[in-house]
Amino acid sequence: MASAKEILAEGLLSGKPMLTGAIFEICDEKHVLLLRFPFSDAAKMPGTRP
């Protein structure tokens, strides 16, 4: 979540469009999908500053 928040914040500060449609996908060494984390979730969740 922290990395997604950082990427979103960098985009906002530089005036670039929001990447809320982007997704982090975490896979194991066999390329089996373990987790999908949409940037839109990071934008909605409170937390520390990136």
mmCIF file of N, CA and C in Angstrom:
data_model
loop_
_atom_site.group_PDB
_atom_site.id
_atom_site.type_symbol
_atom_site.label_atom_id
_atom_site.label_comp_id
_atom_site.label_asym_id
_atom_site.label_seq_id
_atom_site.Cartn_x
_atom_site.Cartn_y
_atom_site.Cartn_z
ATOM 1 N N MET A 1 0.827 -1.181 0.000
ATOM 2 C CA MET A 1 0.000 0.000 0.000
ATOM 3 C C MET A 1 0.875 1.250 0.000
ATOM 4 N N ALA A 2 1.961 1.216 0.746
ATOM 5 C CA ALA A 2 2.829 2.390 0.819
ATOM 6 C C ALA A 2 3.410 2.743 -0.549
ATOM 7 N N SER A 3 3.799 1.746 -1.320
ATOM 8 C CA SER A 3 4.357 2.010 -2.650
ATOM 9 C C SER A 3 3.307 2.593 -3.582
ATOM 10 N N ALA A 4 2.089 2.074 -3.527
ATOM 11 C CA ALA A 4 1.016 2.610 -4.357
ATOM 12 C C ALA A 4 0.730 4.060 -3.976
ATOM 13 N N LYS A 5 0.694 4.347 -2.674
ATOM 14 C CA LYS A 5 0.461 5.720 -2.222
ATOM 15 C C LYS A 5 1.580 6.648 -2.704
ATOM 16 N N GLU A 6 2.802 6.172 -2.668
ATOM 17 C CA GLU A 6 3.931 6.987 -3.117
ATOM 18 C C GLU A 6 3.820 7.300 -4.605
ATOM 19 N N ILE A 7 3.478 6.313 -5.400
ATOM 20 C CA ILE A 7 3.335 6.521 -6.842
ATOM 21 C C ILE A 7 2.191 7.497 -7.126
ATOM 22 N N LEU A 8 1.078 7.334 -6.424
ATOM 23 C CA LEU A 8 -0.049 8.260 -6.598
ATOM 24 C C LEU A 8 0.334 9.680 -6.196
ATOM 25 N N ALA A 9 1.045 9.824 -5.084
ATOM 26 C CA ALA A 9 1.448 11.144 -4.603
ATOM 27 C C ALA A 9 2.404 11.817 -5.578
ATOM 28 N N GLU A 10 3.355 11.057 -6.119
ATOM 29 C CA GLU A 10 4.292 11.624 -7.093
ATOM 30 C C GLU A 10 3.547 12.131 -8.322
ATOM 31 N N GLY A 11 2.543 11.374 -8.752
ATOM 32 C CA GLY A 11 1.750 11.807 -9.899
ATOM 33 C C GLY A 11 0.982 13.085 -9.613
ATOM 34 N N LEU A 12 0.387 13.164 -8.434
ATOM 35 C CA LEU A 12 -0.358 14.370 -8.050
ATOM 36 C C LEU A 12 0.557 15.589 -7.996
ATOM 37 N N LEU A 13 1.721 15.417 -7.388
ATOM 38 C CA LEU A 13 2.646 16.539 -7.234
ATOM 39 C C LEU A 13 3.200 17.024 -8.565
ATOM 40 N N SER A 14 3.320 16.119 -9.536
ATOM 41 C CA SER A 14 3.861 16.518 -10.831
ATOM 42 C C SER A 14 2.774 16.877 -11.839
ATOM 43 N N GLY A 15 1.511 16.805 -11.411
ATOM 44 C CA GLY A 15 0.408 17.183 -12.282
ATOM 45 C C GLY A 15 0.015 16.123 -13.298
ATOM 46 N N LYS A 16 0.470 14.898 -13.102
ATOM 47 C CA LYS A 16 0.137 13.807 -14.017
ATOM 48 C C LYS A 16 -1.215 13.208 -13.633
ATOM 49 N N PRO A 17 -1.872 12.538 -14.596
ATOM 50 C CA PRO A 17 -3.167 11.907 -14.279
ATOM 51 C C PRO A 17 -3.014 10.832 -13.197
ATOM 52 N N MET A 18 -4.070 10.665 -12.416
ATOM 53 C CA MET A 18 -4.072 9.647 -11.366
ATOM 54 C C MET A 18 -4.046 8.255 -11.979
ATOM 55 N N LEU A 19 -3.289 7.366 -11.392
ATOM 56 C CA LEU A 19 -3.188 5.988 -11.857
ATOM 57 C C LEU A 19 -4.079 5.070 -11.035
ATOM 58 N N THR A 20 -5.272 5.510 -10.721
ATOM 59 C CA THR A 20 -6.135 4.708 -9.857
ATOM 60 C C THR A 20 -6.557 3.401 -10.507
ATOM 61 N N GLY A 21 -6.389 3.258 -11.812
ATOM 62 C CA GLY A 21 -6.703 2.006 -12.486
ATOM 63 C C GLY A 21 -5.554 1.011 -12.456
ATOM 64 N N ALA A 22 -4.392 1.439 -11.979
ATOM 65 C CA ALA A 22 -3.231 0.556 -11.927
ATOM 66 C C ALA A 22 -3.390 -0.463 -10.801
ATOM 67 N N ILE A 23 -2.703 -1.591 -10.937
ATOM 68 C CA ILE A 23 -2.795 -2.677 -9.953
ATOM 69 C C ILE A 23 -1.408 -3.274 -9.743
ATOM 70 N N PHE A 24 -1.046 -3.478 -8.478
ATOM 71 C CA PHE A 24 0.128 -4.289 -8.162
ATOM 72 C C PHE A 24 -0.314 -5.736 -8.148
ATOM 73 N N GLU A 25 0.428 -6.593 -8.822
ATOM 74 C CA GLU A 25 0.168 -8.024 -8.760
ATOM 75 C C GLU A 25 1.402 -8.697 -8.172
ATOM 76 N N ILE A 26 1.206 -9.434 -7.107
ATOM 77 C CA ILE A 26 2.289 -10.131 -6.421
ATOM 78 C C ILE A 26 2.182 -11.611 -6.779
ATOM 79 N N CYS A 27 3.264 -12.149 -7.317
ATOM 80 C CA CYS A 27 3.297 -13.560 -7.723
ATOM 81 C C CYS A 27 4.441 -14.277 -7.012
ATOM 82 N N ASP A 28 4.307 -15.594 -6.891
ATOM 83 C CA ASP A 28 5.398 -16.373 -6.324
ATOM 84 C C ASP A 28 6.399 -16.720 -7.424
ATOM 85 N N GLU A 29 7.404 -17.511 -7.062
ATOM 86 C CA GLU A 29 8.471 -17.841 -8.020
ATOM 87 C C GLU A 29 7.982 -18.660 -9.213
ATOM 88 N N LYS A 30 6.814 -19.254 -9.088
ATOM 89 C CA LYS A 30 6.230 -20.017 -10.204
ATOM 90 C C LYS A 30 5.220 -19.182 -10.987
ATOM 91 N N HIS A 31 5.192 -17.899 -10.705
ATOM 92 C CA HIS A 31 4.308 -16.941 -11.362
ATOM 93 C C HIS A 31 2.837 -17.176 -11.053
ATOM 94 N N VAL A 32 2.563 -17.773 -9.898
ATOM 95 C CA VAL A 32 1.188 -17.946 -9.436
ATOM 96 C C VAL A 32 0.785 -16.666 -8.708
ATOM 97 N N LEU A 33 -0.334 -16.105 -9.126
ATOM 98 C CA LEU A 33 -0.807 -14.856 -8.532
ATOM 99 C C LEU A 33 -1.199 -15.070 -7.073
ATOM 100 N N LEU A 34 -0.596 -14.290 -6.182
ATOM 101 C CA LEU A 34 -0.882 -14.384 -4.757
ATOM 102 C C LEU A 34 -1.762 -13.244 -4.270
ATOM 103 N N LEU A 35 -1.596 -12.059 -4.865
ATOM 104 C CA LEU A 35 -2.317 -10.883 -4.388
ATOM 105 C C LEU A 35 -2.455 -9.874 -5.517
ATOM 106 N N ARG A 36 -3.630 -9.261 -5.602
ATOM 107 C CA ARG A 36 -3.859 -8.124 -6.499
ATOM 108 C C ARG A 36 -4.225 -6.947 -5.606
ATOM 109 N N PHE A 37 -3.493 -5.852 -5.744
ATOM 110 C CA PHE A 37 -3.760 -4.670 -4.926
ATOM 111 C C PHE A 37 -3.979 -3.468 -5.833
ATOM 112 N N PRO A 38 -5.234 -3.080 -6.046
ATOM 113 C CA PRO A 38 -5.525 -1.912 -6.887
ATOM 114 C C PRO A 38 -5.060 -0.610 -6.232
ATOM 115 N N PHE A 39 -4.502 0.281 -7.033
ATOM 116 C CA PHE A 39 -4.103 1.588 -6.526
ATOM 117 C C PHE A 39 -5.301 2.330 -5.965
ATOM 118 N N SER A 40 -6.481 2.087 -6.522
ATOM 119 C CA SER A 40 -7.674 2.780 -6.030
ATOM 120 C C SER A 40 -7.925 2.453 -4.560
ATOM 121 N N ASP A 41 -7.561 1.241 -4.125
ATOM 122 C CA ASP A 41 -7.700 0.892 -2.702
ATOM 123 C C ASP A 41 -6.765 1.728 -1.847
ATOM 124 N N ALA A 42 -5.548 1.937 -2.331
ATOM 125 C CA ALA A 42 -4.580 2.744 -1.577
ATOM 126 C C ALA A 42 -5.050 4.183 -1.467
ATOM 127 N N ALA A 43 -5.687 4.686 -2.517
ATOM 128 C CA ALA A 43 -6.169 6.067 -2.507
ATOM 129 C C ALA A 43 -7.292 6.250 -1.490
ATOM 130 N N LYS A 44 -8.047 5.202 -1.225
ATOM 131 C CA LYS A 44 -9.184 5.281 -0.300
ATOM 132 C C LYS A 44 -8.796 5.060 1.158
ATOM 133 N N MET A 45 -7.689 4.347 1.388
ATOM 134 C CA MET A 45 -7.322 3.938 2.752
ATOM 135 C C MET A 45 -6.501 5.008 3.456
ATOM 136 N N PRO A 46 -6.859 5.296 4.693
ATOM 137 C CA PRO A 46 -6.027 6.212 5.465
ATOM 138 C C PRO A 46 -4.710 5.524 5.808
ATOM 139 N N GLY A 47 -3.740 6.310 6.049
ATOM 140 C CA GLY A 47 -2.444 5.749 6.424
ATOM 141 C C GLY A 47 -1.422 6.843 6.538
ATOM 142 N N THR A 48 -0.210 6.449 6.777
ATOM 143 C CA THR A 48 0.866 7.424 6.894
ATOM 144 C C THR A 48 1.175 8.001 5.532
ATOM 145 N N ARG A 49 1.822 9.112 5.546
ATOM 146 C CA ARG A 49 2.213 9.752 4.284
ATOM 147 C C ARG A 49 3.231 8.884 3.591
ATOM 148 N N PRO A 50 3.196 8.847 2.255
ATOM 149 C CA PRO A 50 4.182 8.039 1.516
ATOM 150 C C PRO A 50 5.572 8.599 1.670
#
